[in-house]
Amino acid sequence: MRRLLSSGAIALLLSATPCLAGGKLLATPGVSQFEGAAGGGLVPWAQLAGYATENEVAFSGYCTRVDVDDFTLDTCGAQFNLFDRLELSYAEQRLDVQPLTLELEQKIAGFKLRLAGDLVYSPYPQVSLGVMHKQLDDAAVPYALGAQDDTGTDIYLAVSKLHLGVLAGYNLLWNITARRTEANEAGLLGYGAADASPQLLLEGSVAVLLDKRFALGVEYREKPDNLGLGEDDWRDLFVAWFPNKHLSVTAAWVDLGRIAAIEGQDGWYLSIMGYY
């Protein structure tokens, strides 16, 4: 909890600090995905974190809360963008399971490499390859539910493109991500299960930039059901506000479906991010 609060303080301090890396258009880096990568709230995008161009470096910090009927997830983390080529990220998560009065914690280290293209300036989309290595602090509950491991690695390929003025004069952004994973509830319930193998699943996002400071969008994320608990796909409807290149705030309605066989897990999502 202390580490989460410290990361939150960093995010707030960054929001008031002048931005060294500012070569990109406002809002084009997206926000922070809850596993630490740049993107939407649920889905990593091909964009790299922050506003760094090929001659700049950028740092960003964020904190996110997801609150649904029986669970609360707090995530804080940081991201580095090195010359708009490589993104390094780290996140710490804490899931409060209210029906059982227990906590599950997970750490995630990630990197994302831009392979080709540019979100705005190339005729073809930006393409990036990413890896997330995840480690649970205590896997007693996931093991009891049938998980095989307390650590796992997701590999994903993301494709993103921003089309300027294409939708009645508004800018339109889309992203498709293919992820190889064996994570149960994004790893918070462990990894794999007996007779289960990693799956290749799809995730997607679409957003409209209402003006240069506001974006409205939707996301969808496929998920495996290794534990046989009826794990559902995730979806959200979000609005993101970018008052300047130092700060973004994202709010969303999220529908996480069934978690650990408990149905009806929908609620809200709030994230604040500072850029340097």
PDB file of C-alpha atoms in Angstrom:
ATOM      1  CA  MET A   1       0.000   0.000   0.000  1.00  0.00           C
ATOM      2  CA  ARG A   2       2.872   2.377   0.852  1.00  0.00           C
ATOM      3  CA  ARG A   3       4.432   1.788  -2.560  1.00  0.00           C
ATOM      4  CA  LEU A   4       1.083   2.489  -4.256  1.00  0.00           C
ATOM      5  CA  LEU A   5       0.704   5.772  -2.402  1.00  0.00           C
ATOM      6  CA  SER A   6       4.289   6.777  -3.236  1.00  0.00           C
ATOM      7  CA  SER A   7       3.662   6.144  -6.927  1.00  0.00           C
ATOM      8  CA  GLY A   8       0.474   8.177  -6.706  1.00  0.00           C
ATOM      9  CA  ALA A   9       2.410  11.085  -5.241  1.00  0.00           C
ATOM     10  CA  ILE A  10       4.882  10.853  -8.112  1.00  0.00           C
ATOM     11  CA  ALA A  11       2.023  11.019 -10.634  1.00  0.00           C
ATOM     12  CA  LEU A  12       0.599  14.134  -8.981  1.00  0.00           C
ATOM     13  CA  LEU A  13       4.000  15.823  -8.817  1.00  0.00           C
ATOM     14  CA  LEU A  14       4.639  15.098 -12.471  1.00  0.00           C
ATOM     15  CA  SER A  15       1.350  16.733 -13.404  1.00  0.00           C
ATOM     16  CA  ALA A  16       2.731  20.054 -12.144  1.00  0.00           C
ATOM     17  CA  THR A  17       6.211  19.701 -13.661  1.00  0.00           C
ATOM     18  CA  PRO A  18       7.191  21.165 -17.056  1.00  0.00           C
ATOM     19  CA  CYS A  19       7.332  18.554 -19.809  1.00  0.00           C
ATOM     20  CA  LEU A  20      10.758  17.888 -21.308  1.00  0.00           C
ATOM     21  CA  ALA A  21       9.441  15.678 -24.093  1.00  0.00           C
ATOM     22  CA  GLY A  22       6.724  17.475 -26.023  1.00  0.00           C
ATOM     23  CA  GLY A  23       7.205  16.760 -29.696  1.00  0.00           C
ATOM     24  CA  LYS A  24       3.971  14.822 -30.260  1.00  0.00           C
ATOM     25  CA  LEU A  25       0.421  16.066 -30.695  1.00  0.00           C
ATOM     26  CA  LEU A  26      -1.609  16.437 -27.524  1.00  0.00           C
ATOM     27  CA  ALA A  27      -3.370  13.188 -26.469  1.00  0.00           C
ATOM     28  CA  THR A  28      -1.656  10.994 -29.074  1.00  0.00           C
ATOM     29  CA  PRO A  29       0.248   8.837 -26.505  1.00  0.00           C
ATOM     30  CA  GLY A  30      -3.060   7.691 -25.041  1.00  0.00           C
ATOM     31  CA  VAL A  31      -3.198   7.086 -21.300  1.00  0.00           C
ATOM     32  CA  SER A  32      -1.922   4.253 -19.106  1.00  0.00           C
ATOM     33  CA  GLN A  33      -3.344   0.782 -19.427  1.00  0.00           C
ATOM     34  CA  PHE A  34      -3.926  -0.845 -16.009  1.00  0.00           C
ATOM     35  CA  GLU A  35      -1.050  -3.300 -16.543  1.00  0.00           C
ATOM     36  CA  GLY A  36       1.402  -0.452 -17.084  1.00  0.00           C
ATOM     37  CA  ALA A  37       1.689  -0.047 -20.862  1.00  0.00           C
ATOM     38  CA  ALA A  38       0.618   3.032 -22.792  1.00  0.00           C
ATOM     39  CA  GLY A  39      -2.799   2.691 -24.392  1.00  0.00           C
ATOM     40  CA  GLY A  40      -6.367   2.675 -23.194  1.00  0.00           C
ATOM     41  CA  GLY A  41      -7.507   1.563 -19.754  1.00  0.00           C
ATOM     42  CA  LEU A  42      -7.923  -2.135 -20.585  1.00  0.00           C
ATOM     43  CA  VAL A  43      -5.922  -2.560 -23.800  1.00  0.00           C
ATOM     44  CA  PRO A  44      -2.285  -1.751 -24.635  1.00  0.00           C
ATOM     45  CA  TRP A  45      -1.910   0.290 -27.841  1.00  0.00           C
ATOM     46  CA  ALA A  46       0.985   0.527 -30.278  1.00  0.00           C
ATOM     47  CA  GLN A  47       1.822   4.060 -29.098  1.00  0.00           C
ATOM     48  CA  LEU A  48       4.662   4.468 -26.631  1.00  0.00           C
ATOM     49  CA  ALA A  49       4.145   6.334 -23.350  1.00  0.00           C
ATOM     50  CA  GLY A  50       4.699  10.071 -23.167  1.00  0.00           C
ATOM     51  CA  TYR A  51       5.461  12.727 -25.745  1.00  0.00           C
ATOM     52  CA  ALA A  52       9.045  11.789 -26.666  1.00  0.00           C
ATOM     53  CA  THR A  53      10.119  11.940 -30.309  1.00  0.00           C
ATOM     54  CA  GLU A  54      13.146  10.174 -31.792  1.00  0.00           C
ATOM     55  CA  ASN A  55      15.508  12.694 -30.148  1.00  0.00           C
ATOM     56  CA  GLU A  56      13.837  12.772 -26.708  1.00  0.00           C
ATOM     57  CA  VAL A  57      13.173  10.671 -23.639  1.00  0.00           C
ATOM     58  CA  ALA A  58      10.016  10.807 -21.515  1.00  0.00           C
ATOM     59  CA  PHE A  59       8.874   9.651 -18.087  1.00  0.00           C
ATOM     60  CA  SER A  60       5.313   9.274 -16.836  1.00  0.00           C
ATOM     61  CA  GLY A  61       3.656   8.090 -13.638  1.00  0.00           C
ATOM     62  CA  TYR A  62       0.059   7.168 -12.914  1.00  0.00           C
ATOM     63  CA  CYS A  63      -2.426   5.691 -10.471  1.00  0.00           C
ATOM     64  CA  THR A  64      -5.684   3.940 -11.371  1.00  0.00           C
ATOM     65  CA  ARG A  65      -8.649   2.607  -9.416  1.00  0.00           C
ATOM     66  CA  VAL A  66     -11.243   0.159 -10.745  1.00  0.00           C
ATOM     67  CA  ASP A  67     -14.238  -0.318  -8.426  1.00  0.00           C
ATOM     68  CA  VAL A  68     -16.889  -2.918  -9.242  1.00  0.00           C
ATOM     69  CA  ASP A  69     -19.530  -4.621  -7.081  1.00  0.00           C
ATOM     70  CA  ASP A  70     -17.331  -7.048  -5.132  1.00  0.00           C
ATOM     71  CA  PHE A  71     -13.770  -6.095  -6.077  1.00  0.00           C
ATOM     72  CA  THR A  72     -11.522  -3.031  -6.031  1.00  0.00           C
ATOM     73  CA  LEU A  73      -8.292  -2.874  -8.019  1.00  0.00           C
ATOM     74  CA  ASP A  74      -5.648  -0.219  -7.321  1.00  0.00           C
ATOM     75  CA  THR A  75      -2.699   0.130  -9.679  1.00  0.00           C
ATOM     76  CA  CYS A  76       0.207   2.568  -9.671  1.00  0.00           C
ATOM     77  CA  GLY A  77       3.209   2.562 -11.954  1.00  0.00           C
ATOM     78  CA  ALA A  78       5.749   4.368 -14.092  1.00  0.00           C
ATOM     79  CA  GLN A  79       6.830   4.350 -17.736  1.00  0.00           C
ATOM     80  CA  PHE A  80       9.918   5.408 -19.672  1.00  0.00           C
ATOM     81  CA  ASN A  81       9.964   6.212 -23.397  1.00  0.00           C
ATOM     82  CA  LEU A  82      13.424   6.073 -24.947  1.00  0.00           C
ATOM     83  CA  PHE A  83      13.606   7.994 -28.237  1.00  0.00           C
ATOM     84  CA  ASP A  84      10.130   6.882 -29.331  1.00  0.00           C
ATOM     85  CA  ARG A  85      11.525   3.420 -29.950  1.00  0.00           C
ATOM     86  CA  LEU A  86      11.389   1.560 -26.627  1.00  0.00           C
ATOM     87  CA  GLU A  87       8.953   1.796 -23.710  1.00  0.00           C
ATOM     88  CA  LEU A  88       9.831   0.380 -20.277  1.00  0.00           C
ATOM     89  CA  SER A  89       7.098   0.076 -17.645  1.00  0.00           C
ATOM     90  CA  TYR A  90       6.527  -1.118 -14.101  1.00  0.00           C
ATOM     91  CA  ALA A  91       3.255  -1.485 -12.206  1.00  0.00           C
ATOM     92  CA  GLU A  92       2.076  -2.691  -8.817  1.00  0.00           C
ATOM     93  CA  GLN A  93      -1.494  -3.919  -8.379  1.00  0.00           C
ATOM     94  CA  ARG A  94      -3.620  -4.632  -5.314  1.00  0.00           C
ATOM     95  CA  LEU A  95      -6.974  -6.404  -5.658  1.00  0.00           C
ATOM     96  CA  ASP A  96      -9.335  -6.165  -2.681  1.00  0.00           C
ATOM     97  CA  VAL A  97     -11.733  -9.128  -2.670  1.00  0.00           C
ATOM     98  CA  GLN A  98     -14.585  -7.787  -0.562  1.00  0.00           C
ATOM     99  CA  PRO A  99     -16.624 -10.995  -0.106  1.00  0.00           C
ATOM    100  CA  LEU A 100     -13.584 -12.707   1.493  1.00  0.00           C
ATOM    101  CA  THR A 101     -11.863  -9.668   3.051  1.00  0.00           C
ATOM    102  CA  LEU A 102      -8.528 -10.498   1.455  1.00  0.00           C
ATOM    103  CA  GLU A 103      -5.987  -8.831  -0.814  1.00  0.00           C
ATOM    104  CA  LEU A 104      -4.077 -10.109  -3.835  1.00  0.00           C
ATOM    105  CA  GLU A 105      -1.006  -8.224  -5.034  1.00  0.00           C
ATOM    106  CA  GLN A 106       0.897  -8.435  -8.309  1.00  0.00           C
ATOM    107  CA  LYS A 107       3.934  -6.756  -9.880  1.00  0.00           C
ATOM    108  CA  ILE A 108       4.294  -6.263 -13.631  1.00  0.00           C
ATOM    109  CA  ALA A 109       7.442  -5.359 -15.571  1.00  0.00           C
ATOM    110  CA  GLY A 110       7.001  -4.629 -19.263  1.00  0.00           C
ATOM    111  CA  PHE A 111       8.596  -3.375 -22.419  1.00  0.00           C
ATOM    112  CA  LYS A 112       7.220  -2.345 -25.786  1.00  0.00           C
ATOM    113  CA  LEU A 113       9.250  -1.952 -28.985  1.00  0.00           C
ATOM    114  CA  ARG A 114       8.015   0.135 -31.902  1.00  0.00           C
ATOM    115  CA  LEU A 115       8.596  -1.994 -34.996  1.00  0.00           C
ATOM    116  CA  ALA A 116       7.233   0.176 -37.793  1.00  0.00           C
ATOM    117  CA  GLY A 117       5.053   3.111 -38.705  1.00  0.00           C
ATOM    118  CA  ASP A 118       3.829   6.187 -36.903  1.00  0.00           C
ATOM    119  CA  LEU A 119       0.443   6.778 -35.341  1.00  0.00           C
ATOM    120  CA  VAL A 120      -0.096  10.021 -37.272  1.00  0.00           C
ATOM    121  CA  TYR A 121       2.510  10.650 -39.947  1.00  0.00           C
ATOM    122  CA  SER A 122       2.993   7.365 -41.812  1.00  0.00           C
ATOM    123  CA  PRO A 123       0.421   6.110 -44.351  1.00  0.00           C
ATOM    124  CA  TYR A 124       0.327   2.751 -42.581  1.00  0.00           C
ATOM    125  CA  PRO A 125      -0.392   2.093 -38.862  1.00  0.00           C
ATOM    126  CA  GLN A 126       2.122   2.028 -36.047  1.00  0.00           C
ATOM    127  CA  VAL A 127       3.051  -1.522 -35.052  1.00  0.00           C
ATOM    128  CA  SER A 128       4.634  -2.445 -31.713  1.00  0.00           C
ATOM    129  CA  LEU A 129       5.644  -5.658 -29.953  1.00  0.00           C
ATOM    130  CA  GLY A 130       5.201  -5.831 -26.192  1.00  0.00           C
ATOM    131  CA  VAL A 131       5.958  -8.146 -23.282  1.00  0.00           C
ATOM    132  CA  MET A 132       4.513  -8.123 -19.748  1.00  0.00           C
ATOM    133  CA  HIS A 133       6.121 -10.289 -17.073  1.00  0.00           C
ATOM    134  CA  LYS A 134       3.853 -10.690 -14.045  1.00  0.00           C
ATOM    135  CA  GLN A 135       4.514 -11.999 -10.529  1.00  0.00           C
ATOM    136  CA  LEU A 136       1.985 -12.567  -7.728  1.00  0.00           C
ATOM    137  CA  ASP A 137       3.115 -11.836  -4.169  1.00  0.00           C
ATOM    138  CA  ASP A 138       1.038 -14.693  -2.695  1.00  0.00           C
ATOM    139  CA  ALA A 139      -0.623 -17.337  -4.842  1.00  0.00           C
ATOM    140  CA  ALA A 140      -2.411 -19.347  -2.138  1.00  0.00           C
ATOM    141  CA  VAL A 141      -5.888 -18.353  -3.357  1.00  0.00           C
ATOM    142  CA  PRO A 142      -5.117 -18.836  -7.087  1.00  0.00           C
ATOM    143  CA  TYR A 143      -3.601 -22.261  -6.337  1.00  0.00           C
ATOM    144  CA  ALA A 144      -6.718 -23.224  -4.385  1.00  0.00           C
ATOM    145  CA  LEU A 145      -8.814 -22.296  -7.438  1.00  0.00           C
ATOM    146  CA  GLY A 146      -6.681 -24.483  -9.717  1.00  0.00           C
ATOM    147  CA  ALA A 147      -4.020 -22.138 -11.105  1.00  0.00           C
ATOM    148  CA  GLN A 148      -0.719 -23.775 -12.036  1.00  0.00           C
ATOM    149  CA  ASP A 149       1.761 -20.901 -11.571  1.00  0.00           C
ATOM    150  CA  ASP A 150       2.245 -17.654  -9.665  1.00  0.00           C
ATOM    151  CA  THR A 151       4.095 -15.998 -12.544  1.00  0.00           C
ATOM    152  CA  GLY A 152       3.473 -15.585 -16.243  1.00  0.00           C
ATOM    153  CA  THR A 153       4.470 -13.633 -19.335  1.00  0.00           C
ATOM    154  CA  ASP A 154       2.087 -12.071 -21.855  1.00  0.00           C
ATOM    155  CA  ILE A 155       3.351 -11.289 -25.358  1.00  0.00           C
ATOM    156  CA  TYR A 156       1.336  -8.978 -27.593  1.00  0.00           C
ATOM    157  CA  LEU A 157       1.401  -7.263 -30.970  1.00  0.00           C
ATOM    158  CA  ALA A 158      -0.462  -3.956 -31.192  1.00  0.00           C
ATOM    159  CA  VAL A 159      -1.477  -2.011 -34.310  1.00  0.00           C
ATOM    160  CA  SER A 160      -2.777   1.585 -33.988  1.00  0.00           C
ATOM    161  CA  LYS A 161      -3.676   4.439 -36.320  1.00  0.00           C
ATOM    162  CA  LEU A 162      -5.029   7.973 -35.896  1.00  0.00           C
ATOM    163  CA  HIS A 163      -7.019   9.330 -38.874  1.00  0.00           C
ATOM    164  CA  LEU A 164      -7.199  13.120 -38.870  1.00  0.00           C
ATOM    165  CA  GLY A 165     -10.604  14.656 -39.591  1.00  0.00           C
ATOM    166  CA  VAL A 166     -11.999  11.447 -41.064  1.00  0.00           C
ATOM    167  CA  LEU A 167     -15.243  11.299 -39.025  1.00  0.00           C
ATOM    168  CA  ALA A 168     -17.295  14.421 -39.807  1.00  0.00           C
ATOM    169  CA  GLY A 169     -14.199  16.488 -39.136  1.00  0.00           C
ATOM    170  CA  TYR A 170     -13.249  14.640 -35.930  1.00  0.00           C
ATOM    171  CA  ASN A 171     -10.082  12.590 -35.467  1.00  0.00           C
ATOM    172  CA  LEU A 172     -10.600   8.824 -35.167  1.00  0.00           C
ATOM    173  CA  LEU A 173      -8.214   6.411 -33.467  1.00  0.00           C
ATOM    174  CA  TRP A 174      -8.365   2.618 -33.635  1.00  0.00           C
ATOM    175  CA  ASN A 175      -6.237  -0.142 -32.176  1.00  0.00           C
ATOM    176  CA  ILE A 176      -6.126  -3.929 -32.473  1.00  0.00           C
ATOM    177  CA  THR A 177      -3.987  -6.025 -30.132  1.00  0.00           C
ATOM    178  CA  ALA A 178      -3.305  -9.772 -30.318  1.00  0.00           C
ATOM    179  CA  ARG A 179      -2.108 -11.200 -26.991  1.00  0.00           C
ATOM    180  CA  ARG A 180      -0.648 -14.619 -26.166  1.00  0.00           C
ATOM    181  CA  THR A 181      -1.547 -15.290 -22.552  1.00  0.00           C
ATOM    182  CA  GLU A 182      -2.411 -17.892 -19.943  1.00  0.00           C
ATOM    183  CA  ALA A 183      -3.290 -15.343 -17.251  1.00  0.00           C
ATOM    184  CA  ASN A 184      -6.409 -15.874 -15.130  1.00  0.00           C
ATOM    185  CA  GLU A 185      -8.158 -12.511 -14.611  1.00  0.00           C
ATOM    186  CA  ALA A 186      -5.080 -10.740 -16.019  1.00  0.00           C
ATOM    187  CA  GLY A 187      -2.880 -12.787 -13.657  1.00  0.00           C
ATOM    188  CA  LEU A 188      -4.531 -11.750 -10.388  1.00  0.00           C
ATOM    189  CA  LEU A 189      -5.858 -15.326 -10.084  1.00  0.00           C
ATOM    190  CA  GLY A 190      -2.610 -16.924 -11.231  1.00  0.00           C
ATOM    191  CA  TYR A 191      -1.575 -18.475 -14.504  1.00  0.00           C
ATOM    192  CA  GLY A 192      -2.748 -21.532 -16.392  1.00  0.00           C
ATOM    193  CA  ALA A 193      -4.527 -24.586 -15.065  1.00  0.00           C
ATOM    194  CA  ALA A 194      -4.445 -28.347 -15.537  1.00  0.00           C
ATOM    195  CA  ASP A 195      -4.717 -29.237 -19.251  1.00  0.00           C
ATOM    196  CA  ALA A 196      -4.745 -25.536 -20.213  1.00  0.00           C
ATOM    197  CA  SER A 197      -2.311 -23.952 -22.660  1.00  0.00           C
ATOM    198  CA  PRO A 198      -1.602 -20.323 -23.636  1.00  0.00           C
ATOM    199  CA  GLN A 199      -4.176 -18.779 -25.967  1.00  0.00           C
ATOM    200  CA  LEU A 200      -3.984 -16.087 -28.626  1.00  0.00           C
ATOM    201  CA  LEU A 201      -6.733 -13.557 -27.923  1.00  0.00           C
ATOM    202  CA  LEU A 202      -7.847 -10.260 -29.460  1.00  0.00           C
ATOM    203  CA  GLU A 203      -8.353  -6.851 -27.885  1.00  0.00           C
ATOM    204  CA  GLY A 204      -9.576  -3.677 -29.514  1.00  0.00           C
ATOM    205  CA  SER A 205     -10.218   0.030 -28.969  1.00  0.00           C
ATOM    206  CA  VAL A 206     -11.899   2.832 -30.907  1.00  0.00           C
ATOM    207  CA  ALA A 207     -11.838   6.482 -29.828  1.00  0.00           C
ATOM    208  CA  VAL A 208     -13.071   9.778 -31.246  1.00  0.00           C
ATOM    209  CA  LEU A 209     -11.211  12.975 -30.344  1.00  0.00           C
ATOM    210  CA  LEU A 210     -14.052  15.407 -29.707  1.00  0.00           C
ATOM    211  CA  ASP A 211     -11.475  18.202 -29.720  1.00  0.00           C
ATOM    212  CA  LYS A 212      -7.759  18.323 -28.986  1.00  0.00           C
ATOM    213  CA  ARG A 213      -8.356  17.842 -25.234  1.00  0.00           C
ATOM    214  CA  PHE A 214     -11.168  15.260 -24.982  1.00  0.00           C
ATOM    215  CA  ALA A 215     -11.457  11.705 -26.276  1.00  0.00           C
ATOM    216  CA  LEU A 216     -14.460   9.377 -26.071  1.00  0.00           C
ATOM    217  CA  GLY A 217     -14.049   5.676 -26.772  1.00  0.00           C
ATOM    218  CA  VAL A 218     -14.830   2.024 -26.182  1.00  0.00           C
ATOM    219  CA  GLU A 219     -12.666  -1.035 -25.583  1.00  0.00           C
ATOM    220  CA  TYR A 220     -13.137  -4.806 -25.679  1.00  0.00           C
ATOM    221  CA  ARG A 221     -10.777  -7.482 -24.386  1.00  0.00           C
ATOM    222  CA  GLU A 222     -11.053 -11.250 -24.831  1.00  0.00           C
ATOM    223  CA  LYS A 223      -9.954 -13.392 -21.884  1.00  0.00           C
ATOM    224  CA  PRO A 224      -9.331 -17.104 -21.285  1.00  0.00           C
ATOM    225  CA  ASP A 225     -11.355 -19.248 -18.875  1.00  0.00           C
ATOM    226  CA  ASN A 226      -8.621 -21.625 -17.738  1.00  0.00           C
ATOM    227  CA  LEU A 227     -10.114 -22.189 -14.267  1.00  0.00           C
ATOM    228  CA  GLY A 228     -13.618 -23.007 -15.516  1.00  0.00           C
ATOM    229  CA  LEU A 229     -15.150 -20.222 -13.410  1.00  0.00           C
ATOM    230  CA  GLY A 230     -16.907 -18.538 -16.305  1.00  0.00           C
ATOM    231  CA  GLU A 231     -14.294 -15.799 -16.770  1.00  0.00           C
ATOM    232  CA  ASP A 232     -15.841 -13.186 -19.061  1.00  0.00           C
ATOM    233  CA  ASP A 233     -14.454 -10.777 -21.630  1.00  0.00           C
ATOM    234  CA  TRP A 234     -14.019  -7.169 -20.501  1.00  0.00           C
ATOM    235  CA  ARG A 235     -15.400  -3.949 -21.982  1.00  0.00           C
ATOM    236  CA  ASP A 236     -15.470  -0.268 -21.131  1.00  0.00           C
ATOM    237  CA  LEU A 237     -16.755   3.116 -22.241  1.00  0.00           C
ATOM    238  CA  PHE A 238     -14.291   5.886 -21.409  1.00  0.00           C
ATOM    239  CA  VAL A 239     -13.693   9.614 -21.616  1.00  0.00           C
ATOM    240  CA  ALA A 240     -10.161  11.022 -21.345  1.00  0.00           C
ATOM    241  CA  TRP A 241      -9.224  14.649 -20.672  1.00  0.00           C
ATOM    242  CA  PHE A 242      -5.833  16.101 -21.676  1.00  0.00           C
ATOM    243  CA  PRO A 243      -5.697  19.686 -20.336  1.00  0.00           C
ATOM    244  CA  ASN A 244      -2.031  19.929 -21.375  1.00  0.00           C
ATOM    245  CA  LYS A 245       1.012  17.720 -22.025  1.00  0.00           C
ATOM    246  CA  HIS A 246       1.673  17.348 -18.297  1.00  0.00           C
ATOM    247  CA  LEU A 247      -1.555  15.659 -17.220  1.00  0.00           C
ATOM    248  CA  SER A 248      -4.383  13.375 -18.272  1.00  0.00           C
ATOM    249  CA  VAL A 249      -7.461  12.166 -16.400  1.00  0.00           C
ATOM    250  CA  THR A 250      -9.530   9.200 -17.553  1.00  0.00           C
ATOM    251  CA  ALA A 251     -12.938   8.073 -16.302  1.00  0.00           C
ATOM    252  CA  ALA A 252     -14.845   5.033 -17.522  1.00  0.00           C
ATOM    253  CA  TRP A 253     -17.719   2.665 -16.981  1.00  0.00           C
ATOM    254  CA  VAL A 254     -16.377  -0.893 -16.961  1.00  0.00           C
ATOM    255  CA  ASP A 255     -18.138  -4.237 -17.342  1.00  0.00           C
ATOM    256  CA  LEU A 256     -15.907  -7.083 -16.134  1.00  0.00           C
ATOM    257  CA  GLY A 257     -18.662  -9.682 -16.174  1.00  0.00           C
ATOM    258  CA  ARG A 258     -18.031 -12.643 -13.884  1.00  0.00           C
ATOM    259  CA  ILE A 259     -14.952 -12.733 -11.631  1.00  0.00           C
ATOM    260  CA  ALA A 260     -14.158 -15.878  -9.593  1.00  0.00           C
ATOM    261  CA  ALA A 261     -17.683 -17.134 -10.370  1.00  0.00           C
ATOM    262  CA  ILE A 262     -19.257 -13.950  -8.910  1.00  0.00           C
ATOM    263  CA  GLU A 263     -21.498 -12.365 -11.524  1.00  0.00           C
ATOM    264  CA  GLY A 264     -22.393  -8.771 -12.295  1.00  0.00           C
ATOM    265  CA  GLN A 265     -19.034  -7.063 -11.798  1.00  0.00           C
ATOM    266  CA  ASP A 266     -19.501  -3.662 -13.350  1.00  0.00           C
ATOM    267  CA  GLY A 267     -18.635  -0.245 -12.008  1.00  0.00           C
ATOM    268  CA  TRP A 268     -16.265   2.678 -12.566  1.00  0.00           C
ATOM    269  CA  TYR A 269     -12.660   3.355 -13.460  1.00  0.00           C
ATOM    270  CA  LEU A 270     -10.623   6.473 -12.682  1.00  0.00           C
ATOM    271  CA  SER A 271      -6.997   7.168 -13.598  1.00  0.00           C
ATOM    272  CA  ILE A 272      -4.675  10.172 -13.250  1.00  0.00           C
ATOM    273  CA  MET A 273      -1.384  10.395 -15.151  1.00  0.00           C
ATOM    274  CA  GLY A 274       1.471  12.886 -15.099  1.00  0.00           C
ATOM    275  CA  TYR A 275       4.023  13.312 -17.928  1.00  0.00           C
ATOM    276  CA  TYR A 276       7.592  14.585 -17.842  1.00  0.00           C
TER     277      TYR A 276
END
